[in-house]
Amino acid sequence: MTSQTSLDFNYVLQTALLLTALYIFLALSKIIVERLLVRLSQSLIKIMRTEVSEKIKKVPFSFFDQHSTGDLLSRITNDVEAIGRNVQLSVSQIVNSMLMFAGIIIMMVFISPILFLVFFITVPLNILATKIIMGRSQKYFRAKSERLGAMVGYVEENFTGTDLIKAYNYQDQSNEEFRAFNDRLFDVSYRASFMAGILNPVMTFIGNVAYVLIAIVGGLLVVNGTIMVGDVLAFMQYSQNIRRPIDVIAEMANTLQETIASSNRVFQFLDAPEEVENTSHRIEGPIEEIKLDHIGFEYEQGQPVIRDLTLTVQQGETVAIVGHTGAGKTTLVNLLLRFYDVTRNQILINGIDIRTVPRDNLRSFFGMVLQDTWLTQGTVYDNILYGKVDATEDEVIQASKQAHAHHFIETLPNGYRTVLNEDATNISQGQRQLLTIARAFVSDPDILILDEATSSVDTRTEQLIQQAMANLMKGRTNFVIAHRLSTIVDADKILVMDQGDIVEQGSHKELLAKNGIYTELYNSQFSE
């Protein structure tokens, strides 16, 4: 008796140790699998963000004309994050459910092929229900992603315009507009989740129908002696157990639908047409001549912005461009830099059609100082270095001195290492403009695009900016978008643009003598 007891105890102990080892193995396996899934999802997010970031630099400017900033930000952040998060959540549960589903199917076939056929009758109903419900909910998930992008765009717009919203007491109207965006998002989010949530109870109902059919047919088979009662009960239990993996998959419908909608938006962006590069020619400096040969351009087909523009600019000349708002001044600059390509004829630099030149080669000869300053969140030094990433510290300091920016930089808390905050609001508007001029000095371009940058600054700073720009323009070919005609009286050529055409061309004195549009613009400014 003692020996038998000892033998049983050893058997129980061995079984316990075996089960313990098995559970430890399963736990470790789960940890490893979860680690792999986390790495997979985070790697996926990293790769997609990198691809999206690189894609932004490759799409043409027309793409940004057609999509809001908020929508693009939503694709880069919300949609990419949703894909990675849902992949991690879904894959492990779906894989486990599929393995369980396959194992139960094998056992059901082994117990009774006849009862399995009865169960299999309901499978097409499951497939049909899934297809109908997920098909209808998919459009709502897609609309949800789109409306989320629209709302992000509105919020981004409100953040940048907070001062104007408060200045014009627009808070209440702004809140109403946000509620409208939020209500539209709520509507499609509710519909998407509701439609996806219907799948689980529908699948449960179909499973219960299968359970009843199995009980009826199984009872008949027992009566006929074809199958034992125990087998029928076991099969019925399996028919209930198989609902667990099916329920899990059904519960993942929301997640899967959101992933599909987010993926569509991200891949729609990644598949967008890119700027086509023609590398058959390269421009070699110095730039001796720029020629616009009867060019035409239209943003939208059938709506010309520039109709027939002809211009020849020699090295070292300063060309001022004036005209009413919408005359085509900015468009002309965009064409020179190949932000857009002309739709008729050609622009030649040193006799080479710029469409046959790589954009980076073309733009390496240009420098820009615009009225809307653009500075990155970083140090003052890094922002100046943006014009030439391999510039030495001496070159940066010399450029700052030429731009009359060195003095104010030295007065900052950390000098050139002072960190500019978002939108560079910790320095003044005039100081921001001086930094952009210093950046242009560092790049040492052959051609300058200048937009009068003296708005919203005090008289002293305006004088510094004018002196800095005069220094910058020496010995270069300059295109000046003029707003105040008093600043361009010494320009070699003044182009008066109206509705995309050059309607007058000449020096300041020549244009005044014509007593045309330029004279009208000039007199209107000095009579104010």
Coordinates of C-alpha atoms in Angstrom, one line a residue:
M1 CA 0.0 0.0 0.0
T2 CA 2.8 2.4 0.9
S3 CA 4.7 1.5 -2.3
Q4 CA 1.6 2.2 -4.4
T5 CA 1.0 5.5 -2.6
S6 CA 4.6 6.5 -3.2
L7 CA 4.3 5.6 -6.8
D8 CA 1.2 7.7 -7.2
F9 CA 2.8 10.6 -5.5
N10 CA 5.8 10.5 -7.8
Y11 CA 3.5 10.4 -10.8
V12 CA 1.6 13.4 -9.6
L13 CA 4.8 15.3 -8.9
Q14 CA 6.1 14.5 -12.3
T15 CA 2.9 15.7 -13.9
A16 CA 3.0 18.9 -11.8
L17 CA 6.6 19.6 -12.8
L18 CA 5.7 18.9 -16.4
L19 CA 2.8 21.2 -16.3
T20 CA 4.8 23.9 -14.6
A21 CA 7.5 23.6 -17.2
L22 CA 4.8 23.8 -19.9
Y23 CA 3.3 26.9 -18.4
I24 CA 6.7 28.6 -18.0
F25 CA 7.4 27.7 -21.7
L26 CA 4.0 29.2 -22.7
A27 CA 4.6 32.3 -20.6
L28 CA 8.1 32.9 -22.1
S29 CA 6.8 32.2 -25.6
K30 CA 4.0 34.8 -25.1
I31 CA 6.6 37.3 -23.8
I32 CA 8.8 36.7 -26.8
V33 CA 5.9 36.9 -29.2
E34 CA 4.6 40.2 -27.6
R35 CA 8.2 41.6 -27.8
L36 CA 8.4 40.7 -31.5
L37 CA 4.9 42.2 -32.2
V38 CA 5.9 45.4 -30.4
R39 CA 9.1 45.6 -32.4
L40 CA 7.1 44.9 -35.6
S41 CA 4.5 47.6 -34.9
Q42 CA 7.0 50.2 -33.9
S43 CA 9.3 49.4 -36.8
L44 CA 6.3 49.7 -39.1
I45 CA 5.5 53.1 -37.7
K46 CA 9.1 54.2 -38.0
I47 CA 9.3 53.1 -41.6
M48 CA 6.0 54.6 -42.6
R49 CA 6.8 58.0 -41.0
T50 CA 10.2 58.0 -42.7
E51 CA 8.5 57.3 -46.1
V52 CA 5.9 59.9 -45.5
S53 CA 8.5 62.5 -44.5
E54 CA 10.6 61.7 -47.6
K55 CA 7.5 61.8 -49.8
I56 CA 6.6 65.3 -48.6
K57 CA 9.8 66.6 -50.3
K58 CA 9.0 64.8 -53.5
V59 CA 5.4 65.7 -54.3
P60 CA 4.8 68.8 -56.5
F61 CA 3.6 72.1 -55.0
S62 CA 0.3 71.5 -56.6
F63 CA -0.3 68.7 -54.2
F64 CA -0.2 71.1 -51.2
D65 CA -2.6 73.4 -53.0
Q66 CA -5.2 70.6 -53.0
H67 CA -4.7 69.3 -49.4
S68 CA -4.9 71.2 -46.1
T69 CA -2.0 71.2 -43.7
G70 CA -4.2 69.6 -41.0
D71 CA -5.2 66.7 -43.2
L72 CA -1.6 65.9 -44.1
L73 CA -0.6 66.2 -40.4
S74 CA -3.4 63.8 -39.5
R75 CA -2.1 61.3 -42.0
I76 CA 1.4 61.5 -40.7
T77 CA 0.5 61.3 -37.0
N78 CA -3.0 59.8 -36.4
D79 CA -3.2 57.4 -39.3
V80 CA 0.3 56.1 -39.1
E81 CA 0.0 55.6 -35.3
A82 CA -3.4 53.9 -35.7
I83 CA -1.8 51.4 -38.2
G84 CA 1.1 50.5 -35.9
R85 CA -1.1 50.3 -32.8
N86 CA -3.7 48.2 -34.4
V87 CA -1.2 45.8 -36.0
Q88 CA 0.2 45.1 -32.6
L89 CA -3.2 44.6 -31.0
S90 CA -4.7 42.6 -33.9
V91 CA -2.0 40.2 -35.0
S92 CA -1.6 38.3 -31.8
Q93 CA -5.3 37.9 -31.2
I94 CA -6.1 36.9 -34.7
V95 CA -3.2 34.4 -34.9
N96 CA -4.3 32.8 -31.6
S97 CA -7.9 32.7 -32.7
M98 CA -7.1 31.2 -36.1
L99 CA -5.0 28.5 -34.5
M100 CA -7.8 27.7 -32.0
F101 CA -10.3 27.8 -34.9
A102 CA -8.2 25.3 -36.9
G103 CA -7.7 22.9 -34.0
I104 CA -11.5 22.8 -33.2
I105 CA -12.3 22.2 -36.9
I106 CA -10.0 19.2 -36.9
M107 CA -11.6 17.8 -33.8
M108 CA -15.1 18.3 -35.2
V109 CA -14.3 16.5 -38.4
F110 CA -12.7 13.7 -36.4
I111 CA -15.8 13.2 -34.2
S112 CA -18.4 13.3 -37.0
P113 CA -18.0 14.4 -40.6
I114 CA -21.8 14.4 -40.9
L115 CA -22.3 16.9 -38.0
F116 CA -19.4 18.9 -39.4
L117 CA -21.3 19.3 -42.7
V118 CA -24.4 20.5 -40.7
F119 CA -22.2 23.0 -39.0
F120 CA -20.5 24.0 -42.3
I121 CA -23.9 25.0 -43.7
T122 CA -23.9 28.1 -41.5
V123 CA -20.4 29.2 -42.6
P124 CA -21.6 31.0 -45.8
L125 CA -24.1 32.9 -43.6
N126 CA -21.1 34.1 -41.4
I127 CA -19.1 35.1 -44.5
L128 CA -22.1 36.9 -46.0
A129 CA -22.9 38.8 -42.8
T130 CA -19.3 39.8 -42.4
K131 CA -19.0 41.0 -46.0
I132 CA -22.2 43.1 -45.8
I133 CA -21.6 44.6 -42.4
M134 CA -17.9 45.4 -42.9
G135 CA -18.6 46.7 -46.4
R136 CA -21.1 49.2 -45.0
S137 CA -19.0 50.2 -42.0
Q138 CA -15.8 50.7 -44.1
K139 CA -17.2 53.9 -45.7
Y140 CA -17.9 55.4 -42.3
F141 CA -14.4 54.6 -41.1
R142 CA -12.9 56.2 -44.2
A143 CA -15.1 59.3 -43.6
K144 CA -14.0 59.3 -39.9
S145 CA -10.3 59.5 -40.9
E146 CA -11.1 62.3 -43.4
R147 CA -13.2 64.3 -40.9
L148 CA -10.5 63.9 -38.3
G149 CA -8.0 65.3 -40.7
A150 CA -10.3 68.3 -41.4
M151 CA -10.8 68.9 -37.7
V152 CA -7.0 68.7 -37.0
G153 CA -6.6 71.3 -39.8
Y154 CA -9.1 73.6 -38.2
V155 CA -7.5 73.3 -34.8
E156 CA -4.0 74.0 -36.3
E157 CA -5.4 77.1 -38.0
N158 CA -6.9 78.3 -34.7
F159 CA -3.6 77.8 -32.8
T160 CA -1.7 79.9 -35.3
G161 CA -4.4 82.6 -35.4
T162 CA -5.2 82.7 -31.6
D163 CA -4.2 86.4 -31.4
L164 CA -6.6 87.4 -34.2
I165 CA -9.5 85.3 -32.8
K166 CA -9.1 87.1 -29.5
A167 CA -8.5 90.5 -31.0
Y168 CA -11.8 90.3 -33.1
N169 CA -13.8 88.7 -30.2
Y170 CA -14.3 85.7 -32.4
Q171 CA -14.1 83.1 -29.6
D172 CA -17.9 82.2 -29.6
Q173 CA -18.0 81.8 -33.4
S174 CA -14.8 79.8 -33.3
N175 CA -16.3 77.5 -30.7
E176 CA -19.4 77.0 -32.8
E177 CA -17.3 76.2 -35.8
F178 CA -15.4 73.6 -33.8
R179 CA -18.6 72.1 -32.5
A180 CA -19.7 71.7 -36.1
F181 CA -16.5 69.9 -37.0
N182 CA -16.8 67.8 -33.8
D183 CA -20.4 66.9 -34.5
R184 CA -19.6 65.7 -38.0
L185 CA -16.8 63.6 -36.6
F186 CA -19.0 62.2 -33.9
D187 CA -21.7 61.3 -36.4
V188 CA -19.4 59.1 -38.6
S189 CA -17.5 57.7 -35.6
Y190 CA -20.8 56.6 -34.1
R191 CA -22.0 55.1 -37.3
A192 CA -18.7 53.3 -37.9
S193 CA -18.5 51.8 -34.4
F194 CA -22.2 50.9 -34.4
M195 CA -22.0 49.1 -37.8
A196 CA -18.9 47.2 -36.8
G197 CA -20.4 46.3 -33.4
I198 CA -23.4 44.7 -35.0
L199 CA -21.2 41.9 -36.4
N200 CA -20.7 40.2 -33.0
P201 CA -24.4 39.7 -32.1
V202 CA -25.2 38.6 -35.7
M203 CA -22.4 36.0 -35.5
T204 CA -23.7 34.8 -32.1
F205 CA -27.2 34.4 -33.6
I206 CA -25.8 32.3 -36.5
G207 CA -23.8 30.2 -34.0
N208 CA -26.9 29.5 -32.0
V209 CA -28.7 28.4 -35.1
A210 CA -25.9 26.0 -35.9
Y211 CA -26.0 24.7 -32.3
V212 CA -29.7 23.9 -32.6
L213 CA -29.3 22.2 -36.0
I214 CA -26.4 20.1 -34.6
A215 CA -28.6 19.0 -31.6
I216 CA -31.5 18.0 -33.9
V217 CA -29.4 16.1 -36.4
G218 CA -27.2 14.6 -33.7
G219 CA -30.3 13.3 -31.9
L220 CA -31.5 11.6 -35.1
L221 CA -28.1 10.0 -35.6
V222 CA -28.1 8.7 -32.0
V223 CA -31.6 7.2 -32.5
N224 CA -30.3 5.5 -35.7
G225 CA -27.2 4.2 -33.9
T226 CA -24.9 6.1 -36.2
I227 CA -23.2 8.0 -33.4
M228 CA -22.9 7.8 -29.6
V229 CA -24.5 10.4 -27.3
G230 CA -21.1 11.3 -25.9
D231 CA -19.8 12.2 -29.4
V232 CA -22.8 14.4 -30.0
L233 CA -22.3 16.2 -26.7
A234 CA -18.6 16.7 -27.4
F235 CA -19.4 18.0 -30.9
M236 CA -22.0 20.4 -29.4
Q237 CA -19.4 21.7 -26.9
Y238 CA -16.9 22.2 -29.7
S239 CA -19.6 24.1 -31.7
Q240 CA -19.8 26.5 -28.7
N241 CA -16.1 26.7 -28.2
I242 CA -15.5 27.6 -31.9
R243 CA -17.5 30.8 -31.2
R244 CA -14.8 32.1 -29.0
P245 CA -12.2 32.7 -31.8
I246 CA -15.0 33.9 -34.1
D247 CA -16.1 36.4 -31.5
V248 CA -12.6 37.6 -31.0
I249 CA -12.2 38.2 -34.8
A250 CA -15.6 39.9 -34.8
E251 CA -14.6 42.1 -31.9
M252 CA -11.5 43.1 -33.9
A253 CA -13.8 44.4 -36.7
N254 CA -13.6 48.0 -35.4
T255 CA -9.8 47.8 -35.2
L256 CA -9.4 46.2 -38.6
Q257 CA -11.7 48.7 -40.2
E258 CA -9.9 51.6 -38.7
T259 CA -6.6 50.1 -39.8
I260 CA -7.9 49.7 -43.4
A261 CA -9.2 53.3 -43.5
S262 CA -5.9 54.7 -42.1
S263 CA -3.9 52.5 -44.4
N264 CA -5.8 53.8 -47.4
R265 CA -5.2 57.4 -46.5
V266 CA -1.5 56.9 -45.9
F267 CA -0.9 54.8 -49.0
Q268 CA -3.0 57.3 -51.0
F269 CA -0.4 59.9 -50.0
L270 CA 2.5 57.6 -50.7
D271 CA 1.2 56.8 -54.1
A272 CA 0.7 60.5 -55.1
P273 CA 2.6 61.5 -58.2
E274 CA 6.1 62.8 -57.6
E275 CA 8.0 65.6 -59.3
V276 CA 9.7 64.2 -62.4
E277 CA 13.4 65.0 -62.6
N278 CA 15.1 65.5 -66.0
T279 CA 18.9 65.2 -65.5
S280 CA 20.0 65.7 -69.1
H281 CA 21.7 69.0 -68.3
R282 CA 23.4 70.8 -65.5
I283 CA 23.8 74.5 -65.1
E284 CA 27.4 75.7 -64.4
G285 CA 27.9 79.1 -62.8
P286 CA 28.2 82.0 -63.0
I287 CA 24.7 82.8 -64.2
E288 CA 25.1 85.1 -67.2
E289 CA 21.6 85.4 -68.6
I290 CA 18.0 84.5 -67.7
K291 CA 15.5 84.5 -70.5
L292 CA 11.7 84.0 -70.4
D293 CA 10.6 83.2 -73.9
H294 CA 6.9 84.0 -74.4
I295 CA 6.0 81.8 -71.4
G296 CA 2.5 80.8 -70.4
F297 CA 1.3 79.2 -67.2
E298 CA -2.0 78.1 -65.6
Y299 CA -2.6 76.5 -62.2
E300 CA -5.9 75.0 -63.6
Q301 CA -6.4 74.0 -67.2
G302 CA -8.2 76.7 -69.1
Q303 CA -7.5 79.4 -66.5
P304 CA -4.2 81.1 -67.5
V305 CA -2.4 83.1 -64.9
I306 CA 0.5 84.1 -67.1
R307 CA -0.4 84.4 -70.8
D308 CA 2.6 85.7 -72.8
L309 CA 5.6 86.9 -70.8
T310 CA 8.9 87.7 -72.4
L311 CA 11.9 89.0 -70.4
T312 CA 15.7 88.9 -70.7
V313 CA 17.9 89.6 -67.6
Q314 CA 21.7 89.9 -67.7
Q315 CA 24.1 89.1 -65.0
G316 CA 24.1 91.7 -62.2
E317 CA 20.9 93.4 -63.2
T318 CA 18.1 94.2 -60.7
V319 CA 14.6 93.5 -61.9
A320 CA 11.7 94.9 -59.8
I321 CA 8.3 93.4 -60.2
V322 CA 5.3 95.5 -59.4
G323 CA 1.5 95.2 -59.8
H324 CA -1.8 94.8 -58.1
T325 CA -2.6 91.8 -56.0
G326 CA -3.1 88.8 -58.2
A327 CA -1.1 90.3 -61.1
G328 CA 1.2 87.2 -61.2
K329 CA 4.3 88.5 -59.3
T330 CA 4.6 85.5 -57.0
T331 CA 3.8 83.1 -59.8
L332 CA 6.7 84.4 -61.8
V333 CA 9.1 83.7 -58.9
N334 CA 7.6 80.2 -58.5
L335 CA 8.3 79.5 -62.1
L336 CA 11.9 80.7 -61.8
L337 CA 12.5 78.3 -58.9
R338 CA 10.6 75.5 -60.7
F339 CA 8.1 75.1 -57.9
Y340 CA 5.9 74.9 -60.9
D341 CA 6.8 74.3 -64.6
V342 CA 5.7 76.6 -67.4
T343 CA 2.8 75.2 -69.5
R344 CA 3.9 77.0 -72.6
N345 CA 7.4 77.7 -74.1
Q346 CA 10.5 77.8 -71.8
I347 CA 12.7 79.6 -69.3
L348 CA 16.3 79.6 -70.2
I349 CA 19.3 80.1 -67.8
N350 CA 22.6 80.3 -69.6
G351 CA 20.8 79.1 -72.7
I352 CA 19.5 75.9 -71.0
D353 CA 15.8 75.1 -70.5
I354 CA 15.5 74.8 -66.7
R355 CA 13.0 71.9 -67.1
T356 CA 16.0 69.8 -68.3
V357 CA 18.0 70.6 -65.1
P358 CA 17.7 68.8 -61.7
R359 CA 15.9 71.0 -59.3
D360 CA 18.6 70.9 -56.7
N361 CA 21.2 72.1 -59.3
L362 CA 18.9 74.9 -60.4
R363 CA 18.0 76.1 -56.8
S364 CA 21.6 76.0 -55.7
F365 CA 22.0 79.3 -57.6
F366 CA 19.1 81.0 -55.8
G367 CA 18.8 82.7 -52.5
M368 CA 15.5 84.0 -51.0
V369 CA 14.5 86.7 -48.5
L370 CA 10.7 86.7 -48.2
Q371 CA 8.3 88.9 -46.3
D372 CA 7.0 85.9 -44.4
T373 CA 10.1 84.8 -42.5
W374 CA 10.6 81.1 -41.9
L375 CA 12.8 80.0 -39.1
T376 CA 13.1 76.5 -37.6
Q377 CA 12.8 75.6 -33.9
G378 CA 16.6 75.5 -33.1
T379 CA 19.5 77.7 -32.4
V380 CA 20.2 81.0 -34.1
Y381 CA 23.4 79.5 -35.5
D382 CA 21.6 76.5 -37.0
N383 CA 19.0 78.8 -38.7
I384 CA 21.7 80.8 -40.4
L385 CA 23.5 77.6 -41.3
Y386 CA 20.4 76.5 -43.1
G387 CA 21.6 78.5 -46.2
K388 CA 24.8 76.4 -46.4
V389 CA 25.0 73.4 -44.1
D390 CA 28.8 73.1 -44.5
A391 CA 29.6 76.8 -43.7
T392 CA 32.2 77.5 -41.1
E393 CA 31.6 79.4 -37.9
D394 CA 33.6 82.3 -39.3
E395 CA 31.4 82.4 -42.4
V396 CA 28.3 82.4 -40.3
I397 CA 29.5 85.3 -38.1
Q398 CA 30.7 87.2 -41.2
A399 CA 27.3 86.8 -42.9
S400 CA 25.6 88.0 -39.7
K401 CA 27.8 91.1 -39.7
Q402 CA 27.0 91.8 -43.4
A403 CA 23.3 91.4 -42.5
H404 CA 23.6 93.8 -39.5
A405 CA 22.4 90.9 -37.3
H406 CA 25.6 90.2 -35.4
H407 CA 25.0 92.9 -32.8
F408 CA 21.5 91.8 -31.7
I409 CA 22.6 88.2 -31.8
E410 CA 25.4 88.9 -29.3
T411 CA 22.8 90.6 -27.0
L412 CA 20.7 87.4 -26.8
P413 CA 21.0 85.2 -23.6
N414 CA 23.2 82.6 -25.3
G415 CA 24.3 84.5 -28.4
Y416 CA 24.4 82.3 -31.5
R417 CA 23.4 79.3 -29.4
T418 CA 20.2 80.9 -28.3
V419 CA 17.3 78.5 -29.0
L420 CA 14.4 80.0 -31.0
N421 CA 11.0 78.7 -29.9
E422 CA 8.2 77.6 -32.2
D423 CA 7.6 80.4 -34.8
A424 CA 10.6 82.2 -33.3
T425 CA 8.4 84.5 -31.2
N426 CA 11.2 85.1 -28.7
I427 CA 12.8 87.5 -31.1
S428 CA 11.2 90.4 -32.9
Q429 CA 9.8 90.5 -36.4
G430 CA 12.7 92.7 -37.6
Q431 CA 15.3 90.4 -36.0
R432 CA 13.7 87.4 -37.7
Q433 CA 14.0 89.2 -41.1
L434 CA 17.7 90.1 -40.4
L435 CA 18.4 86.4 -39.7
T436 CA 16.8 85.4 -43.1
I437 CA 19.1 87.9 -44.8
A438 CA 22.1 86.5 -42.9
R439 CA 21.0 83.0 -44.2
A440 CA 21.0 84.3 -47.7
F441 CA 24.5 85.8 -47.3
V442 CA 25.8 82.4 -46.2
S443 CA 24.4 80.7 -49.2
D444 CA 26.2 83.3 -51.5
P445 CA 23.8 82.8 -54.4
D446 CA 24.1 84.1 -58.0
I447 CA 20.4 85.0 -58.1
L448 CA 18.3 86.6 -55.3
I449 CA 14.6 86.5 -54.9
L450 CA 13.7 89.4 -52.6
D451 CA 10.3 90.2 -51.2
E452 CA 10.3 93.6 -49.4
A453 CA 10.6 92.5 -45.8
T454 CA 10.1 95.7 -43.8
S455 CA 6.5 95.4 -42.6
S456 CA 5.7 95.6 -38.9
V457 CA 9.2 96.9 -37.9
D458 CA 10.4 100.1 -36.3
T459 CA 12.2 102.8 -38.3
R460 CA 15.7 101.9 -37.0
T461 CA 15.3 98.2 -37.8
E462 CA 13.8 99.1 -41.2
Q463 CA 17.0 101.1 -42.0
L464 CA 19.2 98.1 -41.0
I465 CA 17.1 95.8 -43.2
Q466 CA 17.4 98.1 -46.2
Q467 CA 21.1 98.4 -45.7
A468 CA 21.5 94.7 -45.3
M469 CA 19.5 94.0 -48.4
A470 CA 21.5 96.6 -50.4
N471 CA 24.7 94.8 -49.3
L472 CA 23.2 91.5 -50.2
M473 CA 22.2 92.6 -53.7
K474 CA 25.7 93.9 -54.7
G475 CA 27.1 91.9 -57.7
R476 CA 24.1 89.6 -58.0
T477 CA 21.2 89.2 -60.3
N478 CA 18.1 90.3 -58.3
F479 CA 14.4 89.8 -58.7
V480 CA 12.6 92.2 -56.2
I481 CA 8.9 91.8 -55.5
A482 CA 8.1 95.4 -54.7
H483 CA 5.3 96.7 -52.5
R484 CA 6.6 100.2 -51.9
L485 CA 7.8 101.8 -55.2
S486 CA 10.1 104.2 -53.4
T487 CA 12.5 101.3 -52.8
I488 CA 13.0 100.3 -56.4
V489 CA 13.7 103.7 -58.2
D490 CA 17.3 102.5 -58.9
A491 CA 16.3 99.1 -60.4
D492 CA 17.7 98.4 -63.8
K493 CA 14.3 97.1 -65.0
I494 CA 10.9 97.5 -63.6
L495 CA 8.2 95.1 -64.8
V496 CA 4.6 96.2 -64.3
M497 CA 2.4 93.1 -64.3
D498 CA -1.3 92.9 -64.8
Q499 CA -3.3 89.7 -65.2
G500 CA -0.2 87.7 -65.9
D501 CA 1.3 89.9 -68.6
I502 CA 4.0 92.5 -68.5
V503 CA 2.1 95.6 -69.5
E504 CA 4.9 98.1 -68.9
Q505 CA 8.7 97.7 -68.8
G506 CA 11.5 100.1 -68.3
S507 CA 13.4 102.2 -65.7
H508 CA 11.8 104.3 -63.1
K509 CA 12.1 107.5 -65.1
E510 CA 11.0 105.8 -68.4
L511 CA 7.9 104.4 -66.8
L512 CA 6.9 107.8 -65.2
A513 CA 7.3 109.4 -68.6
K514 CA 4.8 106.9 -70.1
N515 CA 2.2 108.1 -67.6
G516 CA 0.6 104.6 -67.4
I517 CA -0.2 102.1 -64.8
Y518 CA 3.2 102.5 -63.0
T519 CA 2.7 106.2 -62.7
E520 CA -0.8 105.6 -61.3
L521 CA 0.6 103.1 -58.7
Y522 CA 3.5 105.5 -57.9
N523 CA 1.3 108.5 -57.4
S524 CA -1.3 106.6 -55.4
Q525 CA 1.4 105.6 -52.8
F526 CA 2.8 109.1 -52.4
S527 CA -0.6 110.7 -52.2
E528 CA -1.7 108.6 -49.2

